[in-house]
Short mmCIF file of C-alpha atoms in Angstrom, two decimals:
data_model
loop_
_atom_site.label_atom_id
_atom_site.label_comp_id
_atom_site.label_asym_id
_atom_site.label_seq_id
_atom_site.Cartn_x
_atom_site.Cartn_y
_atom_site.Cartn_z
CA PRO A 1 -70.08 -16.83 37.40
CA GLY A 2 -70.30 -19.28 40.23
CA PRO A 3 -71.68 -22.82 40.08
CA ALA A 4 -75.37 -23.63 39.68
CA MET A 5 -77.15 -23.83 43.02
CA ALA A 6 -80.04 -25.94 44.23
CA GLY A 7 -83.34 -24.36 43.24
CA THR A 8 -85.01 -23.15 40.08
CA ALA A 9 -83.12 -22.48 36.87
CA GLU A 10 -84.01 -21.52 33.32
CA ILE A 11 -82.82 -23.61 30.37
CA THR A 12 -82.91 -22.18 26.85
CA VAL A 13 -82.28 -24.27 23.74
CA GLU A 14 -81.32 -23.04 20.28
CA ILE A 15 -81.00 -25.17 17.13
CA LEU A 16 -77.81 -24.06 15.36
CA ARG A 17 -77.98 -26.46 12.42
CA GLN A 18 -80.51 -29.07 11.39
CA GLY A 19 -79.60 -31.39 8.53
CA SER A 20 -80.63 -34.77 7.21
CA SER A 21 -77.75 -36.62 8.91
CA LEU A 22 -76.32 -34.15 11.44
CA SER A 23 -77.87 -31.56 13.75
CA THR A 24 -76.32 -29.16 16.25
CA ALA A 25 -78.01 -27.46 19.20
CA ARG A 26 -76.93 -25.19 22.03
CA ALA A 27 -78.43 -25.05 25.52
CA ALA A 28 -77.74 -22.68 28.41
CA LEU A 29 -78.68 -22.95 32.09
CA ALA A 30 -79.19 -19.63 33.87
CA GLN A 31 -79.96 -18.60 37.45
CA GLY A 32 -80.61 -15.04 38.51
CA GLY A 33 -80.05 -13.84 34.96
CA GLU A 34 -76.53 -15.30 34.86
CA VAL A 35 -75.48 -18.23 32.65
CA LYS A 36 -74.08 -20.95 34.92
CA ALA A 37 -73.42 -23.62 32.29
CA HIS A 38 -73.80 -24.12 28.58
CA VAL A 39 -73.54 -27.07 26.23
CA VAL A 40 -73.32 -27.65 22.50
CA GLY A 41 -74.62 -31.02 21.32
CA VAL A 42 -74.10 -32.70 17.96
CA VAL A 43 -76.36 -35.60 16.98
CA ALA A 44 -75.35 -37.52 13.87
CA ALA A 45 -76.45 -40.57 11.91
CA THR A 46 -74.11 -43.40 10.96
CA ARG A 47 -72.02 -42.54 7.89
CA ARG A 48 -72.13 -45.05 5.04
CA GLY A 49 -69.42 -45.53 2.45
CA SER A 50 -68.01 -47.91 -0.13
CA GLY A 51 -65.72 -49.49 2.46
CA PRO A 52 -65.42 -49.77 6.23
CA LEU A 53 -65.45 -46.38 7.94
CA ALA A 54 -64.24 -47.57 11.33
CA TRP A 55 -61.12 -48.48 13.24
CA GLN A 56 -60.11 -48.66 16.88
CA GLU A 57 -56.56 -48.59 18.19
CA LEU A 58 -57.52 -48.40 21.86
CA ALA A 59 -57.52 -51.73 23.67
CA ALA A 60 -59.73 -52.52 26.62
CA PRO A 61 -57.81 -52.75 29.90
CA VAL A 62 -57.17 -56.29 31.11
CA VAL A 63 -58.54 -56.37 34.66
CA ALA A 64 -60.10 -58.67 37.22
CA PRO A 65 -63.87 -59.20 37.00
CA TRP A 66 -65.81 -56.56 38.91
CA SER A 67 -67.39 -59.18 41.18
CA THR A 68 -63.96 -60.00 42.66
CA ILE A 69 -63.28 -56.41 43.80
CA GLU A 70 -64.80 -55.01 46.97
CA PRO A 71 -66.83 -51.79 46.63
CA LEU A 72 -65.23 -48.63 47.98
CA VAL A 73 -66.80 -47.27 51.17
CA THR A 74 -67.84 -43.67 50.46
CA SER A 75 -68.88 -42.01 53.69
CA ASP A 76 -67.16 -39.23 55.65
CA GLY A 77 -65.26 -36.79 53.47
CA TRP A 78 -66.71 -37.92 50.14
CA PRO A 79 -69.00 -35.69 48.05
CA GLU A 80 -72.69 -36.39 48.61
CA PHE A 81 -73.26 -37.61 45.03
CA ALA A 82 -70.64 -40.35 45.54
CA SER A 83 -73.08 -42.14 47.85
CA ASN A 84 -75.26 -42.76 44.77
CA MET A 85 -72.47 -44.59 42.94
CA GLU A 86 -70.64 -47.85 43.53
CA TYR A 87 -66.89 -47.71 42.89
CA ARG A 88 -64.72 -50.82 42.62
CA VAL A 89 -61.24 -49.32 42.47
CA ILE A 90 -58.36 -51.11 40.77
CA GLU A 91 -55.88 -48.20 40.71
CA GLY A 92 -55.81 -44.52 41.55
CA LEU A 93 -57.29 -43.68 44.94
CA PRO A 94 -57.08 -39.98 45.83
CA THR A 95 -53.60 -38.85 47.02
CA SER A 96 -52.14 -42.29 46.19
CA GLY A 97 -49.63 -40.89 43.70
CA ALA A 98 -51.07 -43.00 40.88
CA THR A 99 -50.68 -41.57 37.36
CA HIS A 100 -54.04 -42.88 36.17
CA THR A 101 -57.32 -44.18 37.57
CA LEU A 102 -58.98 -47.49 36.76
CA GLY A 103 -62.00 -49.31 38.15
CA TRP A 104 -65.61 -50.39 37.79
CA VAL A 105 -68.48 -47.97 38.38
CA ARG A 106 -72.28 -48.14 38.40
CA PRO A 107 -75.23 -46.40 40.04
CA ARG A 108 -76.34 -48.01 43.31
CA LEU A 109 -79.91 -47.84 41.97
CA PRO A 110 -79.56 -48.34 38.20
CA GLY A 111 -83.04 -47.12 37.16
CA GLY A 112 -84.62 -47.68 33.76
CA LEU A 113 -83.29 -44.85 31.58
CA ARG A 114 -79.91 -45.65 29.96
CA ASP A 115 -79.39 -42.81 27.52
CA VAL A 116 -76.54 -40.40 26.75
CA GLY A 117 -77.22 -38.62 30.05
CA HIS A 118 -76.66 -41.93 31.85
CA ILE A 119 -73.33 -42.40 30.04
CA ALA A 120 -72.30 -38.80 30.87
CA ALA A 121 -73.09 -39.35 34.55
CA LEU A 122 -71.02 -42.54 34.68
CA MET A 123 -68.14 -40.78 32.94
CA ASP A 124 -68.20 -37.83 35.34
CA ALA A 125 -68.78 -39.79 38.55
CA TRP A 126 -65.11 -40.64 39.10
CA TRP A 127 -62.65 -38.21 40.69
CA PRO A 128 -60.06 -36.44 38.49
CA VAL A 129 -56.66 -38.06 37.94
CA ALA A 130 -55.13 -34.94 39.53
CA LEU A 131 -56.68 -35.98 42.86
CA SER A 132 -54.77 -39.25 42.59
CA ARG A 133 -51.48 -37.62 41.57
CA LEU A 134 -51.42 -34.71 44.04
CA PRO A 135 -50.30 -35.35 47.64
CA ALA A 136 -53.32 -33.61 49.19
CA ILE A 137 -56.97 -33.04 48.31
CA ARG A 138 -57.50 -29.78 46.42
CA PRO A 139 -60.76 -28.25 45.18
CA MET A 140 -61.16 -28.58 41.41
CA ALA A 141 -63.64 -27.55 38.74
CA THR A 142 -64.26 -28.93 35.26
CA ILE A 143 -64.22 -26.02 32.80
CA VAL A 144 -64.31 -27.98 29.51
CA TYR A 145 -66.16 -31.27 28.99
CA SER A 146 -66.62 -33.14 25.72
CA LEU A 147 -68.24 -36.56 25.33
CA ASP A 148 -68.12 -38.82 22.28
CA VAL A 149 -70.35 -41.90 22.42
CA VAL A 150 -68.67 -44.68 20.42
CA ALA A 151 -70.51 -48.00 20.85
CA GLY A 152 -73.01 -47.01 23.54
CA ILE A 153 -74.47 -49.30 26.19
CA ASP A 154 -77.38 -50.97 24.39
CA GLY A 155 -77.35 -54.69 25.12
CA LEU A 156 -75.15 -54.49 28.22
CA ASP A 157 -76.50 -55.90 31.49
CA PRO A 158 -78.08 -52.92 33.31
CA GLU A 159 -77.13 -54.45 36.66
CA SER A 160 -73.42 -54.69 35.81
CA PRO A 161 -70.92 -51.86 36.18
CA VAL A 162 -68.82 -50.42 33.37
CA LEU A 163 -65.04 -50.16 33.38
CA TYR A 164 -63.61 -46.67 33.77
CA ARG A 165 -60.08 -45.59 32.84
CA ALA A 166 -58.62 -42.07 32.98
CA THR A 167 -55.20 -40.63 32.19
CA SER A 168 -53.71 -37.16 32.35
CA ALA A 169 -50.59 -36.52 30.28
CA VAL A 170 -50.35 -32.79 31.02
CA MET A 171 -50.97 -30.34 33.84
CA ALA A 172 -49.65 -26.80 33.44
CA ASP A 173 -50.36 -23.49 35.18
CA GLY A 174 -52.94 -25.20 37.39
CA TYR A 175 -54.95 -26.72 34.53
CA CYS A 176 -55.15 -30.48 34.08
CA LEU A 177 -55.98 -32.11 30.72
CA GLU A 178 -57.67 -35.48 31.23
CA THR A 179 -58.92 -38.26 28.94
CA ARG A 180 -61.51 -40.72 30.24
CA GLU A 181 -62.87 -43.94 28.74
CA LEU A 182 -65.81 -46.21 29.56
CA TRP A 183 -65.69 -49.88 28.55
CA GLY A 184 -68.34 -52.59 28.62
CA GLU A 185 -67.82 -56.04 30.09
CA ASP A 186 -67.92 -57.34 26.51
CA GLY A 187 -64.84 -55.27 25.58
CA ARG A 188 -66.67 -52.51 23.69
CA LEU A 189 -65.55 -48.90 23.98
CA ILE A 190 -68.71 -47.17 25.21
CA ALA A 191 -67.49 -43.57 25.12
CA ILE A 192 -64.51 -41.21 25.36
CA ASN A 193 -64.47 -38.00 27.39
CA HIS A 194 -61.98 -35.11 27.41
CA GLN A 195 -61.93 -32.65 30.30
CA THR A 196 -59.97 -29.56 31.23
CA ILE A 197 -59.92 -29.23 35.01
CA ALA A 198 -58.91 -26.11 36.94
CA ILE A 199 -57.09 -26.68 40.23
CA ILE A 200 -58.44 -24.14 42.71
CA ALA A 201 -55.99 -22.62 45.19
#
């Protein structure tokens, strides 16, 4: 199936499991009787135990404050949605040869709702690492997307951007495996995202 197009679509939701501390649901978006996208979501409560059930070995990148970095100009040649975001790039412009991407990102008009959808949009707003590594722009499509919210964004300044970092250790047979992170100004790990991206010939 091709991508979802502008216009009407039907979304169906099915609860796969509903428990006291963990629930799983599936949703599908269809147009013209064809499924264009589907998602499985898991919502879980905090797990309690006799000792600490947490650790974090990832360290926040050490970077310049966002206010000292000029916003990227996104005009001719950029996707239309990029005009809704503000990018302050530290490393990894498209076709630069960089092996990772790093920078600050936020919506130009933040709005009031800062939920998981907001986090997912921030995570997916940046271009794939493959666009930075390859010598020329190539069309690409995300075929697998998983998002794990770690600390969330509650309590962060809604006017401030979040720090984005992405790496890609492997690309084979035209498929790129990418790991993305969002960090708060206070050093918290907001979320981690894994994507499989198909490079289109």
